[in-house]
CSV table of C-alpha atoms in Angstrom, one decimal:
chain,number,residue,atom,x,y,z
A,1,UNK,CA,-58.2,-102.8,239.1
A,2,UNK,CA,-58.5,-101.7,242.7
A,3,UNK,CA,-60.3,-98.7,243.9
A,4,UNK,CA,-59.8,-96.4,246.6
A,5,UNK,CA,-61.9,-93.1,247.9
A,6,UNK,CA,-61.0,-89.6,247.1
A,7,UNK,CA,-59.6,-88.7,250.3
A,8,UNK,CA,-62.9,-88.6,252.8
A,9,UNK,CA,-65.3,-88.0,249.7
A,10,UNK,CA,-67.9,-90.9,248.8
A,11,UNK,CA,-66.7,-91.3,245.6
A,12,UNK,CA,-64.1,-93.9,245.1
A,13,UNK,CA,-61.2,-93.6,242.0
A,14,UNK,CA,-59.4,-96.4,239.7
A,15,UNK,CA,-55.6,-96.4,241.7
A,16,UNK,CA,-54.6,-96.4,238.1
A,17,UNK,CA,-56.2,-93.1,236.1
A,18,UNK,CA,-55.6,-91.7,232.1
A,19,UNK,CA,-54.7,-88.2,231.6
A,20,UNK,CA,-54.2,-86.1,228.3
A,21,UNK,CA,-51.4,-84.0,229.3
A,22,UNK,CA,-48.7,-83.8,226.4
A,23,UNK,CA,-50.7,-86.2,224.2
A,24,UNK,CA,-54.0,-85.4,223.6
A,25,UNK,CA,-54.1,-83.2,219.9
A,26,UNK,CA,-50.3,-82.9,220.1
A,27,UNK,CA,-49.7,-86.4,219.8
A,28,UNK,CA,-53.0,-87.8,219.5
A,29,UNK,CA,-56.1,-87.6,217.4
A,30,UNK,CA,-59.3,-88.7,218.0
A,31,UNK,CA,-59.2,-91.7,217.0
A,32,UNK,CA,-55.7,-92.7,219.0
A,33,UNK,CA,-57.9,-91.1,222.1
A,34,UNK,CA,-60.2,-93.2,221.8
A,35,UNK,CA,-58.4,-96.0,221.4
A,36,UNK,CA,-55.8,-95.1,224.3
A,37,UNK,CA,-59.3,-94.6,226.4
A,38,UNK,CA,-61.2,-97.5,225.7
A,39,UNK,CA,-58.5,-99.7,227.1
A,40,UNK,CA,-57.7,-98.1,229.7
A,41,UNK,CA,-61.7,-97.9,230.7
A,42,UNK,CA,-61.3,-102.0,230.0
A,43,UNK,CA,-58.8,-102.2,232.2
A,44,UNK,CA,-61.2,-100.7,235.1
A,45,UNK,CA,-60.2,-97.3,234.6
A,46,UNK,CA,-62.8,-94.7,235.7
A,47,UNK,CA,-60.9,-91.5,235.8
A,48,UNK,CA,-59.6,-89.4,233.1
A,49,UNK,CA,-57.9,-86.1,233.5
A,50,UNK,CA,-57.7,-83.1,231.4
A,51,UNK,CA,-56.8,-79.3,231.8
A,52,UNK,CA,-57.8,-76.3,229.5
A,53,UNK,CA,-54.5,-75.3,228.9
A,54,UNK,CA,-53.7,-78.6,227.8
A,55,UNK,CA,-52.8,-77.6,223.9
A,56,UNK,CA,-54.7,-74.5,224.5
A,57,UNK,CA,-57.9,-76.2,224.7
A,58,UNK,CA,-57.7,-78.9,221.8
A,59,UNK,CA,-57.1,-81.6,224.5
A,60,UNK,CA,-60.3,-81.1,225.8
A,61,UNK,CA,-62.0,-81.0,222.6
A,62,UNK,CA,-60.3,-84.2,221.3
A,63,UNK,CA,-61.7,-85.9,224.7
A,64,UNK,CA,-65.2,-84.4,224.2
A,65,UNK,CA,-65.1,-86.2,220.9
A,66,UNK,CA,-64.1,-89.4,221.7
A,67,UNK,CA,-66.5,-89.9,224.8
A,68,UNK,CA,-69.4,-88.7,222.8
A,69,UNK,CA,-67.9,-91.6,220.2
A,70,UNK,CA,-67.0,-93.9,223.3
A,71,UNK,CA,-70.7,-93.6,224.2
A,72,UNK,CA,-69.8,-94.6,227.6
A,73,UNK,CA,-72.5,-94.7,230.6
A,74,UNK,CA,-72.2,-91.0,232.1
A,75,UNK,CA,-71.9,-92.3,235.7
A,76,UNK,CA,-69.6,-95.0,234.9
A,77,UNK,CA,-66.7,-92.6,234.5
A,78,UNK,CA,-65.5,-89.5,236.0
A,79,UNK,CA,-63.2,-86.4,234.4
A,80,UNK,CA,-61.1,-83.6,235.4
A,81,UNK,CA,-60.7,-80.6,234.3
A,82,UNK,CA,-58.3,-77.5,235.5
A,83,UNK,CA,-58.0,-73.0,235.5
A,84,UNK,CA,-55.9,-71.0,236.0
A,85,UNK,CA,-53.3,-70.0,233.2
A,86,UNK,CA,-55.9,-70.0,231.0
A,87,UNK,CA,-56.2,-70.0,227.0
A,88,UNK,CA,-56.1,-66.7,225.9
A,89,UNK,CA,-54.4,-63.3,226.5
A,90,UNK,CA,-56.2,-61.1,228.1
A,91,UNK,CA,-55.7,-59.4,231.4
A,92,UNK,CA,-58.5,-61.3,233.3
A,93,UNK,CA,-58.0,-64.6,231.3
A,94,UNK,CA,-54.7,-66.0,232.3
A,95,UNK,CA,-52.9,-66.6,235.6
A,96,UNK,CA,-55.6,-66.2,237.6
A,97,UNK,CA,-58.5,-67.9,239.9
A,98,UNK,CA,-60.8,-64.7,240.0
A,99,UNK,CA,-64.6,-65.2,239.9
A,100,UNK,CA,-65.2,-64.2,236.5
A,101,UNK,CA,-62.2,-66.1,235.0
A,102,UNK,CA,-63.1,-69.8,237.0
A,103,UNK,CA,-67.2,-69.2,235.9
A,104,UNK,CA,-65.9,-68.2,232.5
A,105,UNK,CA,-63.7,-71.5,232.2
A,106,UNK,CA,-65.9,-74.0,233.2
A,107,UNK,CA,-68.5,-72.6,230.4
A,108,UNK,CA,-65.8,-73.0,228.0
A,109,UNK,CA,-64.6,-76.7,229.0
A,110,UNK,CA,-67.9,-78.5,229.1
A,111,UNK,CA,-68.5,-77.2,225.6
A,112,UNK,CA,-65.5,-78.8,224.1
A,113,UNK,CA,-65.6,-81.7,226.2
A,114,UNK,CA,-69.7,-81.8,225.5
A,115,UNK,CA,-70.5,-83.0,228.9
A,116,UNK,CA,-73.1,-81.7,231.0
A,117,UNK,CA,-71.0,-81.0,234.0
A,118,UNK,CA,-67.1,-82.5,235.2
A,119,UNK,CA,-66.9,-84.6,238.2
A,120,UNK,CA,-64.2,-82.8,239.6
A,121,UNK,CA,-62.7,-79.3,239.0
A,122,UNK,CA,-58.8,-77.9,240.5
A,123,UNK,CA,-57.4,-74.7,240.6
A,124,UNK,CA,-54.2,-75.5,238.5
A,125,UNK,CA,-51.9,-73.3,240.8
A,126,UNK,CA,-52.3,-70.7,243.2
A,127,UNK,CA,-53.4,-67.2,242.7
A,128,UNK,CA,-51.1,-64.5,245.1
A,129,UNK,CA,-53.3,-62.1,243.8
A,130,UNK,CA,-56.5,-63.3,244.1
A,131,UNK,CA,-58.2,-63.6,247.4
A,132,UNK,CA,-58.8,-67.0,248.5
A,133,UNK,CA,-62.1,-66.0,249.2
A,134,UNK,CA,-63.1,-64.8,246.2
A,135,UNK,CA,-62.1,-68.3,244.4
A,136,UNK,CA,-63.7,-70.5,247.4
A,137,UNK,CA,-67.1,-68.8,246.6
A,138,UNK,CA,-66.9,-68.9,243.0
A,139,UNK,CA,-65.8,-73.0,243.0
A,140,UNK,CA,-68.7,-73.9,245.5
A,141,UNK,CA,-71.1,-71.7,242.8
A,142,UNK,CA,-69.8,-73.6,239.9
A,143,UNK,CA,-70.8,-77.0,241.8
A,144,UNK,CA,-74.1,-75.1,243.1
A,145,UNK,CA,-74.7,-74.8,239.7
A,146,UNK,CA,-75.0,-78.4,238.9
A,147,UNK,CA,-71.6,-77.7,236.6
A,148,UNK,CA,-68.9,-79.7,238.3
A,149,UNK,CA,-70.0,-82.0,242.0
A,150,UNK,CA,-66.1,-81.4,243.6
A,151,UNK,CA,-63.5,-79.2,243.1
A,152,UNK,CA,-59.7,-79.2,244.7
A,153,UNK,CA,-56.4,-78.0,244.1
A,154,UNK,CA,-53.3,-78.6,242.1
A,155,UNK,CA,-49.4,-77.5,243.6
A,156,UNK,CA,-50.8,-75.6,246.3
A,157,UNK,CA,-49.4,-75.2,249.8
A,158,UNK,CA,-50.6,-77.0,252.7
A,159,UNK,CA,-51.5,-73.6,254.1
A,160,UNK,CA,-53.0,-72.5,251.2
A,161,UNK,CA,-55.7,-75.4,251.4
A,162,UNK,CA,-56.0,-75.2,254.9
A,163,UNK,CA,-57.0,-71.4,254.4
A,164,UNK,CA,-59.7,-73.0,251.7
A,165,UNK,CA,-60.6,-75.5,253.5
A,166,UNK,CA,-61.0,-72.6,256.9
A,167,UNK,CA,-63.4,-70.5,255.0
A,168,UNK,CA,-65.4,-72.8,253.3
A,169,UNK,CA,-66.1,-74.4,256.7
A,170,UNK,CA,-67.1,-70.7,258.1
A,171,UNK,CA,-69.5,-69.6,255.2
A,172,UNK,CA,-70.9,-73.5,254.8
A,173,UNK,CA,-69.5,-73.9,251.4
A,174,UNK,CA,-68.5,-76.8,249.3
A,175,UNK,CA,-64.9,-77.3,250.6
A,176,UNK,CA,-62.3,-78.4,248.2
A,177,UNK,CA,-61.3,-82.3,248.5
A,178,UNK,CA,-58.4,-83.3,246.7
A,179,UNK,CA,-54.9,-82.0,245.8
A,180,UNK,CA,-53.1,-82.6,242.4
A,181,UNK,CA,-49.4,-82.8,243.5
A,182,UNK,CA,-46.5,-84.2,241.3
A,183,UNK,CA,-45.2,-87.4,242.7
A,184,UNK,CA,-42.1,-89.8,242.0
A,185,UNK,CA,-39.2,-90.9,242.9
A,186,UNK,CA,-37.4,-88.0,242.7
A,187,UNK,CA,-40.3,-85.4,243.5
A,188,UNK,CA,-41.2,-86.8,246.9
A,189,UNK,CA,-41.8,-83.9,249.1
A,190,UNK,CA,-45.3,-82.9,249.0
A,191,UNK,CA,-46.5,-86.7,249.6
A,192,UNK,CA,-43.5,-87.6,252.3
A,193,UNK,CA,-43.2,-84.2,253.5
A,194,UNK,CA,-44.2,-81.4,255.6
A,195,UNK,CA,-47.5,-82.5,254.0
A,196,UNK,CA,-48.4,-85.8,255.3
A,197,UNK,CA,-49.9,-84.1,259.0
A,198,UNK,CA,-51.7,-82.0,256.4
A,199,UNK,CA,-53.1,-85.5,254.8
A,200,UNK,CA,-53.5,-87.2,258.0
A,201,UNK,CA,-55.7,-84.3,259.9
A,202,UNK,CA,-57.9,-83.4,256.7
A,203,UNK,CA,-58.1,-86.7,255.0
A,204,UNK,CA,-57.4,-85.4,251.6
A,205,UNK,CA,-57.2,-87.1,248.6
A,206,UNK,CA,-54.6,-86.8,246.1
A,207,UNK,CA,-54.6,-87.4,241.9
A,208,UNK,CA,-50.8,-87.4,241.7
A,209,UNK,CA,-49.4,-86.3,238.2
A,210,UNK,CA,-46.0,-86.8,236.6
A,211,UNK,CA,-45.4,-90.7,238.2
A,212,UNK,CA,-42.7,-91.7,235.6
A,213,UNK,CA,-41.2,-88.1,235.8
A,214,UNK,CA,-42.3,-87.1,232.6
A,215,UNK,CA,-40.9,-90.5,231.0
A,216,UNK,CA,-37.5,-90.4,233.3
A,217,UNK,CA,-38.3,-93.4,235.1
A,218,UNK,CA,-39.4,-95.5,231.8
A,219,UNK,CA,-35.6,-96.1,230.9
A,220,UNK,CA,-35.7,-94.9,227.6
A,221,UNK,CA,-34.3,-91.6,228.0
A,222,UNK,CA,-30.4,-93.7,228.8
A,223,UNK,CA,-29.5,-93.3,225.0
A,224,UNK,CA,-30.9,-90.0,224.6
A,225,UNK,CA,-33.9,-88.9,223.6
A,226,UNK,CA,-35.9,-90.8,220.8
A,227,UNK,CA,-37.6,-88.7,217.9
A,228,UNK,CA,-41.2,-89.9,219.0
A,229,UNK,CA,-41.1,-89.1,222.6
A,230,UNK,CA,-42.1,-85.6,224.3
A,231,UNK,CA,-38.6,-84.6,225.2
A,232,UNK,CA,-38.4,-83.6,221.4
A,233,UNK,CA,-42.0,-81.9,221.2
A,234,UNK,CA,-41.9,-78.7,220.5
A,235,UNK,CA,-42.9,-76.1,223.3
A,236,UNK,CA,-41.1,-78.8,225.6
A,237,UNK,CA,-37.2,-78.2,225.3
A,238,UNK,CA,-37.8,-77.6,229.3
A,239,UNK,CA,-37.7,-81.3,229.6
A,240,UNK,CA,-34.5,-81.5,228.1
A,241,UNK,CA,-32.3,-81.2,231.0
A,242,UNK,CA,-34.8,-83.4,233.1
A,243,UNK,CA,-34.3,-86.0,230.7
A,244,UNK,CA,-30.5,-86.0,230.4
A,245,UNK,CA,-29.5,-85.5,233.7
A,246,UNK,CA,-26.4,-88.1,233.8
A,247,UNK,CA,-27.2,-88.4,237.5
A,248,UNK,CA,-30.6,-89.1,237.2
A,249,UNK,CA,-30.3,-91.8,234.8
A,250,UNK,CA,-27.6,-93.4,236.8
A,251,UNK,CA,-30.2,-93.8,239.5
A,252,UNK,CA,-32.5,-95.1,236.8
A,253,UNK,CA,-30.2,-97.7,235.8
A,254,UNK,CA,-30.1,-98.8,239.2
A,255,UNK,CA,-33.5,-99.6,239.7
A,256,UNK,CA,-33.1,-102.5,236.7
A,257,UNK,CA,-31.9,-104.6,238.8
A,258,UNK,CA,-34.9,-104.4,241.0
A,259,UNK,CA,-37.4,-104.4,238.3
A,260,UNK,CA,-36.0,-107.7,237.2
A,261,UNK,CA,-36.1,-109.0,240.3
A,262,UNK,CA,-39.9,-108.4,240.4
A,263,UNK,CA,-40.7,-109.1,236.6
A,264,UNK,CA,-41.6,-106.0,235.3
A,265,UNK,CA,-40.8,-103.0,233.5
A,266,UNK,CA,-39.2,-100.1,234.8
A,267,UNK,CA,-42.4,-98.3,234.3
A,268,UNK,CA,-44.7,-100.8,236.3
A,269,UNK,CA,-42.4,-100.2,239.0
A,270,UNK,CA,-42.5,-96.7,239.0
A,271,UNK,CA,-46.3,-96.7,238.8
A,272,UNK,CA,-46.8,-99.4,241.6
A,273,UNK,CA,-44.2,-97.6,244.0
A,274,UNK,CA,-46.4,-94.5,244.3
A,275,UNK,CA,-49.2,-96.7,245.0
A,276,UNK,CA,-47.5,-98.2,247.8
A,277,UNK,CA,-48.2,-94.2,249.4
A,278,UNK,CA,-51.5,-94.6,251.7
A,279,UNK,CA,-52.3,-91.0,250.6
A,280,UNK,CA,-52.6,-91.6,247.0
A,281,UNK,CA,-56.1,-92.0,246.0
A,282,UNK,CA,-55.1,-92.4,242.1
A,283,UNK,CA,-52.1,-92.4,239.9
A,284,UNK,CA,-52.4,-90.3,236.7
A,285,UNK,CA,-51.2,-92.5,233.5
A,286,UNK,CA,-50.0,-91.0,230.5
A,287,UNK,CA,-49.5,-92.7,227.0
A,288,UNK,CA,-49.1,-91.7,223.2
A,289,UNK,CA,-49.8,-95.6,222.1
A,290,UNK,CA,-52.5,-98.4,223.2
A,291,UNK,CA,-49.4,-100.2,223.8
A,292,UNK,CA,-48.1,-97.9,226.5
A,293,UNK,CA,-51.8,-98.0,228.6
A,294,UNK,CA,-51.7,-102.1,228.5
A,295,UNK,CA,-48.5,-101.5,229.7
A,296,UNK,CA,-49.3,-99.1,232.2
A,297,UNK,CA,-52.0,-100.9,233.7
A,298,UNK,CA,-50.1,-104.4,234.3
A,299,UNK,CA,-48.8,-102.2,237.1
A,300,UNK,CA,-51.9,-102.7,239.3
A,301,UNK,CA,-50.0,-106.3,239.8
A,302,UNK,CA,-46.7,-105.4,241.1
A,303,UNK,CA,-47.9,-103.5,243.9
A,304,UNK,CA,-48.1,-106.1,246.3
A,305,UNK,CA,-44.6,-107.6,245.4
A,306,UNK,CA,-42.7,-104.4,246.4
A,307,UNK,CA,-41.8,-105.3,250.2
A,308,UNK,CA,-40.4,-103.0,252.7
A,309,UNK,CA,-37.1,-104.6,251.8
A,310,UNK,CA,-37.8,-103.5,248.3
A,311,UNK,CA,-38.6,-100.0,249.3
A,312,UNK,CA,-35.9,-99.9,251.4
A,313,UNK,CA,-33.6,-100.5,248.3
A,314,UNK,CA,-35.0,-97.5,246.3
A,315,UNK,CA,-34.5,-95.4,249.2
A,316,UNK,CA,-31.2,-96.0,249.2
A,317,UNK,CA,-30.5,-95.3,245.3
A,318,UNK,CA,-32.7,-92.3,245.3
A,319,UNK,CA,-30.6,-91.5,249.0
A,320,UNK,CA,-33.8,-90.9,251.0
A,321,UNK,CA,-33.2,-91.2,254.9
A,322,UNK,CA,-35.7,-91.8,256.4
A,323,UNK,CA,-36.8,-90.6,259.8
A,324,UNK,CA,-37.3,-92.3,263.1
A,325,UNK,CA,-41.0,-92.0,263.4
A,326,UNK,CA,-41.7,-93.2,259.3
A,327,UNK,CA,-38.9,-96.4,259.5
């Protein structure tokens, strides 16, 4: 395992990280967590991501219990949490980043996780209604407070962190570090976009979610979709037309080929792409199955087969054209 810094921060991340969207309580107990966890910390893994909306809390409370049964060296490992829809239904609990709601939040998540404080806190989405302000003070508090040491952002606008990153630097206040973007094959834009000036001039890291496009790029999804995988969890018929998209999987197939051609899976090669991205600091890994993170974590070896020519070839499948300045 390799390890790179969180953008400009001091801290330094596994390329490959575990997170417990989708699976955590809805697919996996406890005991499957700490399973999945334990190899996955083998493997060199030292970040694990979670959300408090993730199952409405219970993903945060089945990783609470298997660290305190992991009994894992506190600075050996580092975890995520997120706000902003929140977990209940009140008019200041959900959909927002105010102060009350973030201070609120972070109380709630270190008591089901049972950790002193989180290593790194996001702002799941951006609030239009709250001032940016108002969230910039109340996430430098939280990390005042000894409750979280850095905080970032998750799907926001370059302009949006810019203006974070404008007025924490005015009122001396912890700034945020690192953006949670979804990044793939086929969701490219905030990693190969407009963004990467943004990436270049503030050094920002990035804890990209969604690699394998929410199992898309694993191939699976060509015959339909299986009985055991997420596109038939309940609460998640929105995948459905993600994962049946004729024209997506015809650019899946395509990739086979290429994944033959460098011995591995169609996964691994999905993985170790996005880590071929300078601005990735660490690639969130999913899996329902110990089987699926030994897997997953093989992809730390393909990396340095994928050539330009290689890249060049997925470019074309996915018909990316590139510009003058990137080729």
């Amino acid at each position: 395992m390799k390890y790179r810094h969180l953008g400009k921060t001091g801290i330094q991340v596994s390329e490959l990280s575990f997170g417990s969207w989708v699976t955590f309580s809805t697919q996996a107990d406890v005991k499957a967590a700490v399973d999945m966890m334990a190899a996955a910390y083998d493997a060199g893994v030292n970040f694990f991501d979670n959300a408090e909306v993730y199952a409405g809390g219970k993903s945060e409370t089945v990783m609470g219990a298997a660290l305190k049964e992991l009994k894992w060296r506190r600075s050996s490992y580092l975890i995520s949490t997120k706000f902003f829809w929140g977990i209940n239904e009140g008019i200041n609990e959900k959909n927002t980043l105010n102060r009350k709601r973030l201070i609120e939040g972070i109380a709630g998540s270190l008591e089901r996780l049972q950790l002193d404080y989180v290593d790194l806190i996001y702002c799941h989405r951006p609030d239009k209604t709250t001032p940016i302000e108002e969230t910039v003070w109340a996430m430098h508090n939280i990390i005042e407070w000894g409750q979280a040491l850095y905080w970032g952002t998750s799907e926001w606008s370059a302009s949006e962190i810019a203006q974070a990153i404008q007025i924490a630097e005015r009122h001396h206040l912890h700034k945020p570090v690192v953006e949670q973007p979804q990044y793939n094959m086929f969701e490219r834009g905030r990693l190969e976009g407009d963004y990467v000036r943004f990436y270049k001039d503030y050094n920002y890291g990035t804890t990209i979610w969604s690699p394998l496009a929410s199992g898309l790029l694993t191939g699976k999804y060509k015959g339909g979709i299986p009985s055991d995988s997420r596109g038939s969890l309940k609460g998640y018929e929105w995948l459905k037309n993600l994962l049946t998209d004729e024209q997506k999987l015809a650019k899946v197939t395509a990739l086979e080929p290429i994944a033959k051609e460098l011995g591995c899976s169609l996964s691994q090669l999905a993985l170790a792409w996005c880590l071929k991205n300078p601005f990735v600091s660490t690639v969130i890994t999913g899996a329902s199955r110990v089987e699926q993170v030994h897997e997953n974590m093989k992809a730390a070896d393909v990396v340095d087969r994928i050539t330009p020519e290689i890249m060049a070839k997925i470019d074309v499948i996915f018909e990316v054209k590139k510009s003058e300045d990137e080729e």
